[in-house]
XYZ file of C-alpha atoms in Angstrom:
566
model
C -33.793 131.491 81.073
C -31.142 129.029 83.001
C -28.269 132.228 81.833
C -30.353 134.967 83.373
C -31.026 132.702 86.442
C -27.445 132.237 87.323
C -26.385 136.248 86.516
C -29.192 137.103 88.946
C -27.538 134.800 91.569
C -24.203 136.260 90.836
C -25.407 139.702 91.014
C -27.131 139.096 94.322
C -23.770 137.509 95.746
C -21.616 140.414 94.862
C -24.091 143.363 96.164
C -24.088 141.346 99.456
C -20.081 140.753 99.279
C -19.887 145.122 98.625
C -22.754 145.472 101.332
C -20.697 143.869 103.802
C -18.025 146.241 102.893
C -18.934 148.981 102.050
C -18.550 150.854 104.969
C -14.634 150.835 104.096
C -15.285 153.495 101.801
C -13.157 152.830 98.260
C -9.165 153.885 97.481
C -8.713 155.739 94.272
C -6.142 157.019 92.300
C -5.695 159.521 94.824
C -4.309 157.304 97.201
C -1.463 155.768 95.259
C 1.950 157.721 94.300
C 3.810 155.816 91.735
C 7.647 156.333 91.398
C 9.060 156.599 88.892
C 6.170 157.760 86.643
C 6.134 157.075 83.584
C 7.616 153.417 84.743
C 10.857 152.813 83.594
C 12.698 149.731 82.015
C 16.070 148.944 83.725
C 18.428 145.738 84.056
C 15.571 143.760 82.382
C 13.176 144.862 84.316
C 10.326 147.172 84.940
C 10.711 148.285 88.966
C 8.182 150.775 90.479
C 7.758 151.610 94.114
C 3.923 152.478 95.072
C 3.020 154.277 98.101
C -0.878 153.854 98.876
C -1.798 156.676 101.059
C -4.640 154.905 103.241
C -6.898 157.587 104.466
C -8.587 157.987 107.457
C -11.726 155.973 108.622
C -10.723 153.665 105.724
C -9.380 150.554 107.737
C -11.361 149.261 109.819
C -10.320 147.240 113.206
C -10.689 143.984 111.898
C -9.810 144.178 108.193
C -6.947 142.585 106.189
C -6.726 144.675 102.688
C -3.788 143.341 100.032
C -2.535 145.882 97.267
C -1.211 144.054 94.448
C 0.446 146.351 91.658
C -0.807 144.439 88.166
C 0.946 146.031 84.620
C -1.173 145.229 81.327
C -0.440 146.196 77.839
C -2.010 145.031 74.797
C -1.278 141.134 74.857
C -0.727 140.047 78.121
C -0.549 141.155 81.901
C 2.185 140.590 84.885
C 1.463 140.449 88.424
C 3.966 142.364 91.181
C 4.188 141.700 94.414
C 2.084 142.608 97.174
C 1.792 144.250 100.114
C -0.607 143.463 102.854
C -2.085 145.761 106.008
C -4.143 144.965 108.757
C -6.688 146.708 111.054
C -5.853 147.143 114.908
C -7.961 144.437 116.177
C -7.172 141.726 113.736
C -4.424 139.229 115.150
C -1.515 138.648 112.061
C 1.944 140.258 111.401
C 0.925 142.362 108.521
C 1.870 146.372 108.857
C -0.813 148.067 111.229
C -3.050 150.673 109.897
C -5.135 153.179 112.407
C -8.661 153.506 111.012
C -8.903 156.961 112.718
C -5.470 158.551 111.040
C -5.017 156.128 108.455
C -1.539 155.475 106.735
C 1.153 154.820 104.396
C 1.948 151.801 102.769
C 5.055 151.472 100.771
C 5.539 148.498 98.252
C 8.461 147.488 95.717
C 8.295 145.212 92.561
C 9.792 144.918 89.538
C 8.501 143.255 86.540
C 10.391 141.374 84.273
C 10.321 142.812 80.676
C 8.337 142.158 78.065
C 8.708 144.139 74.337
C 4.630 144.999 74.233
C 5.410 146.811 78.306
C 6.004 150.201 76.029
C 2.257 151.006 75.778
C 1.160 149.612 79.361
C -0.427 151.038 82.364
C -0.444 149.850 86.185
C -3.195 149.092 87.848
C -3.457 148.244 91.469
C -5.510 145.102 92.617
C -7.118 145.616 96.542
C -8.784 143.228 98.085
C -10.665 143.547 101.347
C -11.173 140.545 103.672
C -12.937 141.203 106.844
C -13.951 137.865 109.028
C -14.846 135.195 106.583
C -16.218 137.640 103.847
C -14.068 139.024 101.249
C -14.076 141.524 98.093
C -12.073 142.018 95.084
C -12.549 145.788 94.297
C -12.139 147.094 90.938
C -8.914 147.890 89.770
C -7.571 151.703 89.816
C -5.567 153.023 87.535
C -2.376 154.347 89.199
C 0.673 154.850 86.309
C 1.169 154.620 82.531
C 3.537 153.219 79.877
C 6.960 152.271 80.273
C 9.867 154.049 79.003
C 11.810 151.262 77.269
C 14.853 152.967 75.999
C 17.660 151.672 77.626
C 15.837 147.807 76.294
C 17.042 149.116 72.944
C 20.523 147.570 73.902
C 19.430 144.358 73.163
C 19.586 145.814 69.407
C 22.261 147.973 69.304
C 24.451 145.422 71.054
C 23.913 142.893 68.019
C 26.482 145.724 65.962
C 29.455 146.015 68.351
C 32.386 144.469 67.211
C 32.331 140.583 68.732
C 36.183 139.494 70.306
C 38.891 138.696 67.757
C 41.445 135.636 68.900
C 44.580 138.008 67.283
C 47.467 136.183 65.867
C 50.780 137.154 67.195
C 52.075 136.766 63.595
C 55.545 138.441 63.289
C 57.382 139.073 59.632
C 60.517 140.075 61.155
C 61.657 139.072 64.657
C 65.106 139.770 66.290
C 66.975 137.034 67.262
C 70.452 137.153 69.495
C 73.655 134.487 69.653
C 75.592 134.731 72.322
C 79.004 133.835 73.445
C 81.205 134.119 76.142
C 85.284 134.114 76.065
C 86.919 133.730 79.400
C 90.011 134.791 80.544
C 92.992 134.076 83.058
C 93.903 136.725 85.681
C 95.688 139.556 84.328
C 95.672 138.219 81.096
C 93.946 139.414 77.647
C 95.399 136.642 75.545
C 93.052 133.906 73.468
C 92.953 130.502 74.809
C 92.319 127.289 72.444
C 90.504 126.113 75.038
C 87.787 128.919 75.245
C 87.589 129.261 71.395
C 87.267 125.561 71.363
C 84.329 125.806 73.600
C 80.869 124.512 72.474
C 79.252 128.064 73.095
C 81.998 129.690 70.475
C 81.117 127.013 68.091
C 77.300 127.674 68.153
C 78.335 131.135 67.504
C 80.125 130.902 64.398
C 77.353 128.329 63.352
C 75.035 130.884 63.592
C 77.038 133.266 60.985
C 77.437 130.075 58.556
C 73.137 129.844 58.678
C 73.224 133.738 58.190
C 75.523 133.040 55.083
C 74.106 130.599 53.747
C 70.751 132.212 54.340
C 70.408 134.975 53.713
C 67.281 135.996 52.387
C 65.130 134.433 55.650
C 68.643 135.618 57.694
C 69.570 139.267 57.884
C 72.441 140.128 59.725
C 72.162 143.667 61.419
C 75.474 144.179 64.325
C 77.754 142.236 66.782
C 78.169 143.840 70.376
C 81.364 142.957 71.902
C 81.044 143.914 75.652
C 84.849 143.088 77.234
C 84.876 143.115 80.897
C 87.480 143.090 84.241
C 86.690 141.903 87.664
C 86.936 143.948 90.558
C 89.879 142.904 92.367
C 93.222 145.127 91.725
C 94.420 148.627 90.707
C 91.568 150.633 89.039
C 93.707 151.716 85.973
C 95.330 148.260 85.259
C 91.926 146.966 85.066
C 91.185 149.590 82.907
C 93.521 149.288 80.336
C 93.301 145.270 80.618
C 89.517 144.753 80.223
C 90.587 147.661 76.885
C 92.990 145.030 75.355
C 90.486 142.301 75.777
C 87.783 144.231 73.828
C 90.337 144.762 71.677
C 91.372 141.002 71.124
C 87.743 140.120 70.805
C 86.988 142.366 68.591
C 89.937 141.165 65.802
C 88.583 137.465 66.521
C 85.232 138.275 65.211
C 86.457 140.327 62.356
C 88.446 137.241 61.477
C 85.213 135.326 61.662
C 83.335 137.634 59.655
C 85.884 137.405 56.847
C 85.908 133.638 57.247
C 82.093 133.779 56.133
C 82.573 136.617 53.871
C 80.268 138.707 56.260
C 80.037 142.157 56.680
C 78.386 143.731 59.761
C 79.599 146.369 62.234
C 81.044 145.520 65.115
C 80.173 147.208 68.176
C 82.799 147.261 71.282
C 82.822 148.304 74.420
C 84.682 147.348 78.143
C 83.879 147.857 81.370
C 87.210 148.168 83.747
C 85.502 146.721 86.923
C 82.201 144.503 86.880
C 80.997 144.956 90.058
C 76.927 144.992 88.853
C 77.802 141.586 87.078
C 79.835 140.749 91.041
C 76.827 141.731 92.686
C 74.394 139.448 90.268
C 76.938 136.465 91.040
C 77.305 137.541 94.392
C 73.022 137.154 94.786
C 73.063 133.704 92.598
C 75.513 132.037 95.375
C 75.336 130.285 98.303
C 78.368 132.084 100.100
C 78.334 131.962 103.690
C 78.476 135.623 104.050
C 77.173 137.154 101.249
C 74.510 139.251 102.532
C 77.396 141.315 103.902
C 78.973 141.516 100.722
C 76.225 142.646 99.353
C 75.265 145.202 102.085
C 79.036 146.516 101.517
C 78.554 146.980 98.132
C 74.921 149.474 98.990
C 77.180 151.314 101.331
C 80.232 152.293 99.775
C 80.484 153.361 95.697
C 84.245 154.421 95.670
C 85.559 150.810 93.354
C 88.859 150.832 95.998
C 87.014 151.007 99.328
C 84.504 148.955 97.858
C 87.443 146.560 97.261
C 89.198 147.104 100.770
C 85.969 146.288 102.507
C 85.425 143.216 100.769
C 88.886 142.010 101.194
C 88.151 142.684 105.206
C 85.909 139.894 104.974
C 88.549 137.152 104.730
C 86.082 134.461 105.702
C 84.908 134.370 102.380
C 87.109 136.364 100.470
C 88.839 132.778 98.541
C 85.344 131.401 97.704
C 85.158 135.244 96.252
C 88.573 134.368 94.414
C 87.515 130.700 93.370
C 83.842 131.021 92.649
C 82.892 134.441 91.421
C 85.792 136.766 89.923
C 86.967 133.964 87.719
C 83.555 134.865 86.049
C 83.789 138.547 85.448
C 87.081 138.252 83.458
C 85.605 137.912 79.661
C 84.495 138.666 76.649
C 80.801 138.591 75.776
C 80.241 138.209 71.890
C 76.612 139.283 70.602
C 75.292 138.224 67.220
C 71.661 140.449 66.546
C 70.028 139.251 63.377
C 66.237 139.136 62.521
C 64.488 135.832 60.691
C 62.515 137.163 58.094
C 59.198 134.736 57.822
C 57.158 134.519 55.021
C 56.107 137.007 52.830
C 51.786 137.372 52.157
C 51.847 136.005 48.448
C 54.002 132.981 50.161
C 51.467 132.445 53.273
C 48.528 132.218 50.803
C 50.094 129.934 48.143
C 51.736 127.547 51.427
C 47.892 127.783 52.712
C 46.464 126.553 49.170
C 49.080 123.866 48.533
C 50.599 121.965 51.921
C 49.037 124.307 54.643
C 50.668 121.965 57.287
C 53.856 123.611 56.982
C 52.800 126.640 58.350
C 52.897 127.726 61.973
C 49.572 128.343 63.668
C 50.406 131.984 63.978
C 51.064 132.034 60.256
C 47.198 130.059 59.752
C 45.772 132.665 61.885
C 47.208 135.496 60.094
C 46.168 134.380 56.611
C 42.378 134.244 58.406
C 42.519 137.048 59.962
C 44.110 139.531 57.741
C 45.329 137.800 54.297
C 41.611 136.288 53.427
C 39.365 139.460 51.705
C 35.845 137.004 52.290
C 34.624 136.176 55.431
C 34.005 132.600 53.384
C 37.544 132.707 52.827
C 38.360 133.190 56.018
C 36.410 130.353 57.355
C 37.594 127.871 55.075
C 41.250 129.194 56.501
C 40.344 128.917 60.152
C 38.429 125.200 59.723
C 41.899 124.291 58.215
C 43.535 125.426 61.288
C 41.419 123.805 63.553
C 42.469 120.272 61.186
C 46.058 121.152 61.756
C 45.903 122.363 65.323
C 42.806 121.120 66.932
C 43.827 122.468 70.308
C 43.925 126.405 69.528
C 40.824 127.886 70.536
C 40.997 131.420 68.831
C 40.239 129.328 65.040
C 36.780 128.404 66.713
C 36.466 131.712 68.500
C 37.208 133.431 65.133
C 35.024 131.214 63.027
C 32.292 132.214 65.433
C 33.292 135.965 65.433
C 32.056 135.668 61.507
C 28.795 133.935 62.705
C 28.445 136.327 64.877
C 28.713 139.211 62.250
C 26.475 137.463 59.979
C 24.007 136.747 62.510
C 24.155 133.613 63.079
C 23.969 133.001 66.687
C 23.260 129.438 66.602
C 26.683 128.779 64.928
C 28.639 130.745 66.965
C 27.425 129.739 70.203
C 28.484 126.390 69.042
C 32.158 127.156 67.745
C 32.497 129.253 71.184
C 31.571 126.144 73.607
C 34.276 124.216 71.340
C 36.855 127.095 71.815
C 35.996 127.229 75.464
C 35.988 123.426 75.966
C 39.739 123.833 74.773
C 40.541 126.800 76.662
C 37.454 127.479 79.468
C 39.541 131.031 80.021
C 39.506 132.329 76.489
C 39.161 135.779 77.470
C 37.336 136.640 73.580
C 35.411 133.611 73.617
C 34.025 134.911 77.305
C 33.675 138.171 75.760
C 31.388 136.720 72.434
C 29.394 134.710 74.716
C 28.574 137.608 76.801
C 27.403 139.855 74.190
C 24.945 137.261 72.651
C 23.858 136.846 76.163
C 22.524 140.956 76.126
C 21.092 140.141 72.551
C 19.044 137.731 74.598
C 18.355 139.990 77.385
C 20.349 137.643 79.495
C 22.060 140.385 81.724
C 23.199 138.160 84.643
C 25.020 135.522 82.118
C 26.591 137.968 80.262
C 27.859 139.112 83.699
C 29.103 135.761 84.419
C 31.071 136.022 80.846
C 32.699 139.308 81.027
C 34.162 139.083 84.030
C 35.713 136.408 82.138
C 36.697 138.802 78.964
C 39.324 140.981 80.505
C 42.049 140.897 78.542
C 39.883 140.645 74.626
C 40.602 143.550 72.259
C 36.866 144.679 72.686
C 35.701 144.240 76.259
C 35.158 148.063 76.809
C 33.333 147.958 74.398
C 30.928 144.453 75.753
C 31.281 146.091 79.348
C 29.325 149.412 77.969
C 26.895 147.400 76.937
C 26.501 145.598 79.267
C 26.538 148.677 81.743
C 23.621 150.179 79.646
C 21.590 146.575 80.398
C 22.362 147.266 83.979
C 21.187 150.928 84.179
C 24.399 152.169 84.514
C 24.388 154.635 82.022
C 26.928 157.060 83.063
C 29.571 154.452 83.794
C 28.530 152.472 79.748
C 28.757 156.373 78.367
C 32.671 156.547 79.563
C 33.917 152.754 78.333
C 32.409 153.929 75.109
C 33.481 157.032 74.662
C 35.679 155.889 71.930
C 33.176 154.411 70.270
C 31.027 155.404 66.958
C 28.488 152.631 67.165
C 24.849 152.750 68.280
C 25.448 151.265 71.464
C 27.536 154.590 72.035
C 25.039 156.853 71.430
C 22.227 154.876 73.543
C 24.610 155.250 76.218
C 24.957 159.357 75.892
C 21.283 159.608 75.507
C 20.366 157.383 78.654
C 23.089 159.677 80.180
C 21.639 162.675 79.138
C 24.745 163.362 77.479
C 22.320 165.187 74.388
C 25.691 167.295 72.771
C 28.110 163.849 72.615
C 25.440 161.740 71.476
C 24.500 164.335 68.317
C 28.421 164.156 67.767
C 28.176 160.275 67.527
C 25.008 160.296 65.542
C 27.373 162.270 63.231
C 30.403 159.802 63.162
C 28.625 156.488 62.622
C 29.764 155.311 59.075
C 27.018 153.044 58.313
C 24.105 154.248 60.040
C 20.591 151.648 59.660
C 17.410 151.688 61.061
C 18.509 151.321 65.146
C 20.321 154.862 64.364
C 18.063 155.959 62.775
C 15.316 155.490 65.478
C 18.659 156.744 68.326
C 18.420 160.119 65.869
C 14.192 160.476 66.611
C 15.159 159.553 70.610
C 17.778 162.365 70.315
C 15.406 164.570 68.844
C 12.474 163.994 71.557
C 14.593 164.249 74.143
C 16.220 167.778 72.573
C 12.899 168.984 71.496
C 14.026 169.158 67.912
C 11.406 167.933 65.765
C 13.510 167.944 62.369
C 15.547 165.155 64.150
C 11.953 163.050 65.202
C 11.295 163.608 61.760
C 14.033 162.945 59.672
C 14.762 159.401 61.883
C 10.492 158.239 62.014
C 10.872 158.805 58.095
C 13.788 156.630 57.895
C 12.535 153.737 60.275
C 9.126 153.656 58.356
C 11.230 152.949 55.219
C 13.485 150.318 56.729
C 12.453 148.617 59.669
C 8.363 147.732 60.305
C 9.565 146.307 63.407
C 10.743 149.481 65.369
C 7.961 151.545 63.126
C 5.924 149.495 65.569
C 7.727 149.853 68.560
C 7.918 153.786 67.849
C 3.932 154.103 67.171
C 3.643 153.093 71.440
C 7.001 154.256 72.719
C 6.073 157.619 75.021
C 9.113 159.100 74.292
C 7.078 160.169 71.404
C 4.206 161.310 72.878
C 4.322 164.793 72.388
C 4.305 163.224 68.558
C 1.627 161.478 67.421
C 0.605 163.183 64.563
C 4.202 162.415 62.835
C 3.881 159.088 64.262
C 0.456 158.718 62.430
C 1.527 160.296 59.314
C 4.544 157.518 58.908
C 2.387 154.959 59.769
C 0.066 155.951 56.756
């Protein structure tokens, strides 16, 4: 009796609430435009702009009414924001609305996204206040559902390829010894003192390692490069930077012999060095020698060159002391390459006294020698014992967490890689793309910017350009790519031939293509396609089974959608 008391009082309340009202008349769904319709998930959100067409006679001269746009789908509700209008008479800043022509309101909101916003529809909330008394009218139905394709990415980015720290590993690398013979003016003869020098010395040390090398030390040439300096008779200089190519040369065949080497030996002379002058020339501090050097610009002929220089007498001795003396020699180049380790000798060195190899070497033997990825963690944790401070052993350990799907364990290896290196471009990179897994656009900003320079940021920026609605712009970074994240791309771009082409490359394609394959198909109006991918994804996945029963892109069909869900 006490109930039926207090829904009488209730009732009474309200009629006099919509009595006092009433005269406002009612909006309907008539009066709201909703754009874009069906909503539309982008950059983690759900935006819509509603116009509410107020008619006229509607508002009257002392009324406040507030539109508030309210999305609810099967498990919860969101609120946007709201836009308030006044009568003519009432005294606030809100827009103005004419009661006899009426007029337009124009409101924007975005809601943040939620998975269940597929099957939703938006509603919008008015409330009339006029004077003290107010009304909440019923809520009109003004849009429906919420395309959530491009949300997908937060899947599809889970299968790009996370950032590799590469090893700059090198089997073979060239290595030169170089040596220098000097030589008095106008002479080509030897001195004891120049073959006594230290640089010869380390020379013909460096054929004694090759010798006694030889299987880590591979000989492949020596470059004898015999020069004269510009000062004199063209020809004489000539033939005299000729004879000391010539005397070089039989010294390092005598060498050669010495160490029971064999190599070629490659000469050459240059009669006048004026490029190595005008290097000399720029290295000094002679008083005038930006007017050598504009002499040499101007004139190309060696003896005017020459005749020019010698005008300058001011400095022409410190030319004679400082900088010819130089340019008469010999220069003697050893090329050889170190040959490093061989695979079967990385692998045993890792298994038995890993410490003598080189971090490079470490890294190689986890990146490419190790055929597990638990061999190739066990690798990488003994790098990080060896060298602690190399970040791409944590950033690699956590690229195989990261493959696995283990996100917990790679965001931790990446915060160590990044506490020892904050700039690691791939760490940056990793971080970023288990930020989109998250739906974390503006962090995974914040960490690609970081990435340039990783082997795979194209790759994170398309996805992250998909997140942010730009799907043209993620379609071209990965246009080289086969991968889901590829095709979601094409298809938000309406790129419908490409994206059948990349359905067609993917090597391993699972459930997430599969489901791309029924998108492609909706969108192309080719119902084998919706078919053949539902069919799939009811076999694989009950997760985006779901999701597909309420996405809209199916709506035209439900009956397959019902039959697969059978």
């Amino acid at each position: 009796m006490k109930a039926k008391v207090q829904q009488l009082v209730l009732l009474a309340a309200t009629a006099v609430l919509l009595g006092s009202c009433s005269k406002m008349g009612k909006l309907t769904s008539r009066n709201f435009t909703v754009t874009p319709t069906p909503l539309e998930y982008a950059a983690g959100e759900v935006p819509a702009t509603v116009t509410v067409n107020v008619p006229a006679k509607f508002m009257k001269k002392k009324a406040v009414v507030t539109t508030t746009p309210l999305l609810k789908w099967n498990g919860g509700q969101a609120l946007g924001n709201s836009a308030t209008f006044q009568g003519e008479k009432v005294e606030a800043n809100n827009q103005i609305i004419s009661y006899k022509n009426g007029g337009v309101v124009t409101l924007r909101t975005a809601f943040p996204f939620q998975e269940g916003m597929a099957s939703s529809d938006l509603y919008m909330r008015v409330n009339a206040k006029k004077g003290r008394k107010t009304i909440q009218m019923p809520d009109v139905k003004v849009g429906y559902g919420t395309l959530c394709t491009a949300a997908l990415v937060a899947r599809t980015v889970k299968d790009a390829n996370p950032a590799l720290g590469k090893d700059n590993f090198q089997r073979v690398i060239s290595q030169k010894q170089a040596a220098t013979i000097k030589f008095l003016i106008a002479q080509s003869n030897l001195r004891g003192s120049e073959l006594n020098s230290q640089n010869i010395k380390d020379f013909i040390q460096t054929l004694r390692n090759i010798k006694s090398d030889e299987e880590s030390l591979v000989l492949n040439n020596i470059e004898v490069s015999a020069y004269a300096s510009p000062d004199g008779k063209y020809s004489f200089n000539e033939k005299l930077a000729e004879q000391r190519g010539k005397v070089s040369e039989k010294y390092v065949a005598q060498q050669l012999r010495a160490n029971r080497l064999n190599t070629d030996v490659d000469t050459k002379y240059t009669a006048e060095d004026w490029e190595g002058f005008q290097e000399l020339v720029s290295q000094s501090n002679l008083q005038d020698k930006e007017l050598i050097l504009r002499v040499l610009s101007m004139y190309t002929d060696p003896e005017q060159r020459e005749q020019e220089i010698h005008n300058v007498a001011s400095v022409y001795t410190d030319l004679a002391d400082a900088v010819l003396p130089e340019l008469r020699r010999a220069r003697l180049t050893i090329n050889y390459d170190v040959i490093g380790r061989s695979d079967d000798q990385i692998i045993s060195a890792v298994t038995n006294s890993p410490s003598v190899l080189s971090v490079e070497e470490l890294l190689y033997a986890g990146n490419v020698l190790a055929t597990t990825s638990e061999r190739r963690e066990e690798i990488l944790k003994k790098t990080i014992e060896i060298y602690p401070d190399d970040y791409r052993a944590y950033n690699n350990i956590a690229e195989i967490a990261m493959r696995a799907g283990d996100y917990e364990k790679a965001q931790s290896y990446l915060r160590q890689a990044l506490a020892h290196n904050a700039a690691a471009p791939e760490a940056n990179t990793n971080l970023g793309l288990m930020a989109l897994s998250e739906g974390r656009v503006q962090d995974a900003e914040v960490f690609l910017a970081k990435g340039v320079g990783s082997d795979n940021i194209d790759e994170a920026l398309g996805n992250l350009y998909i997140a942010q609605g730009k799907y043209n712009l993620a379609a071209s970074k990965l246009q080289n790519s086969a991968t889901n994240s590829a095709m979601l791309a094409q298809i938000m771009a309406q790129d419908y031939a490409t994206a059948t082409q990349t359905l067609k490359a993917i090597k391993s394609p699972d459930a997430t293509t599969q489901y791309l394959k029924a998108l492609l198909g909706a969108r192309m109006n080719n119902e084998s396609l919706v078919r053949e991918g539902l069919a799939a994804v009811s076999q694989t996945d009950a997760a985006l089974a779901h999701r597909a029963a309420n996405d809209i892109e199916f709506a035209r069909y439900k009956s397959l959608i019902q039959q697969f869900a059978k």
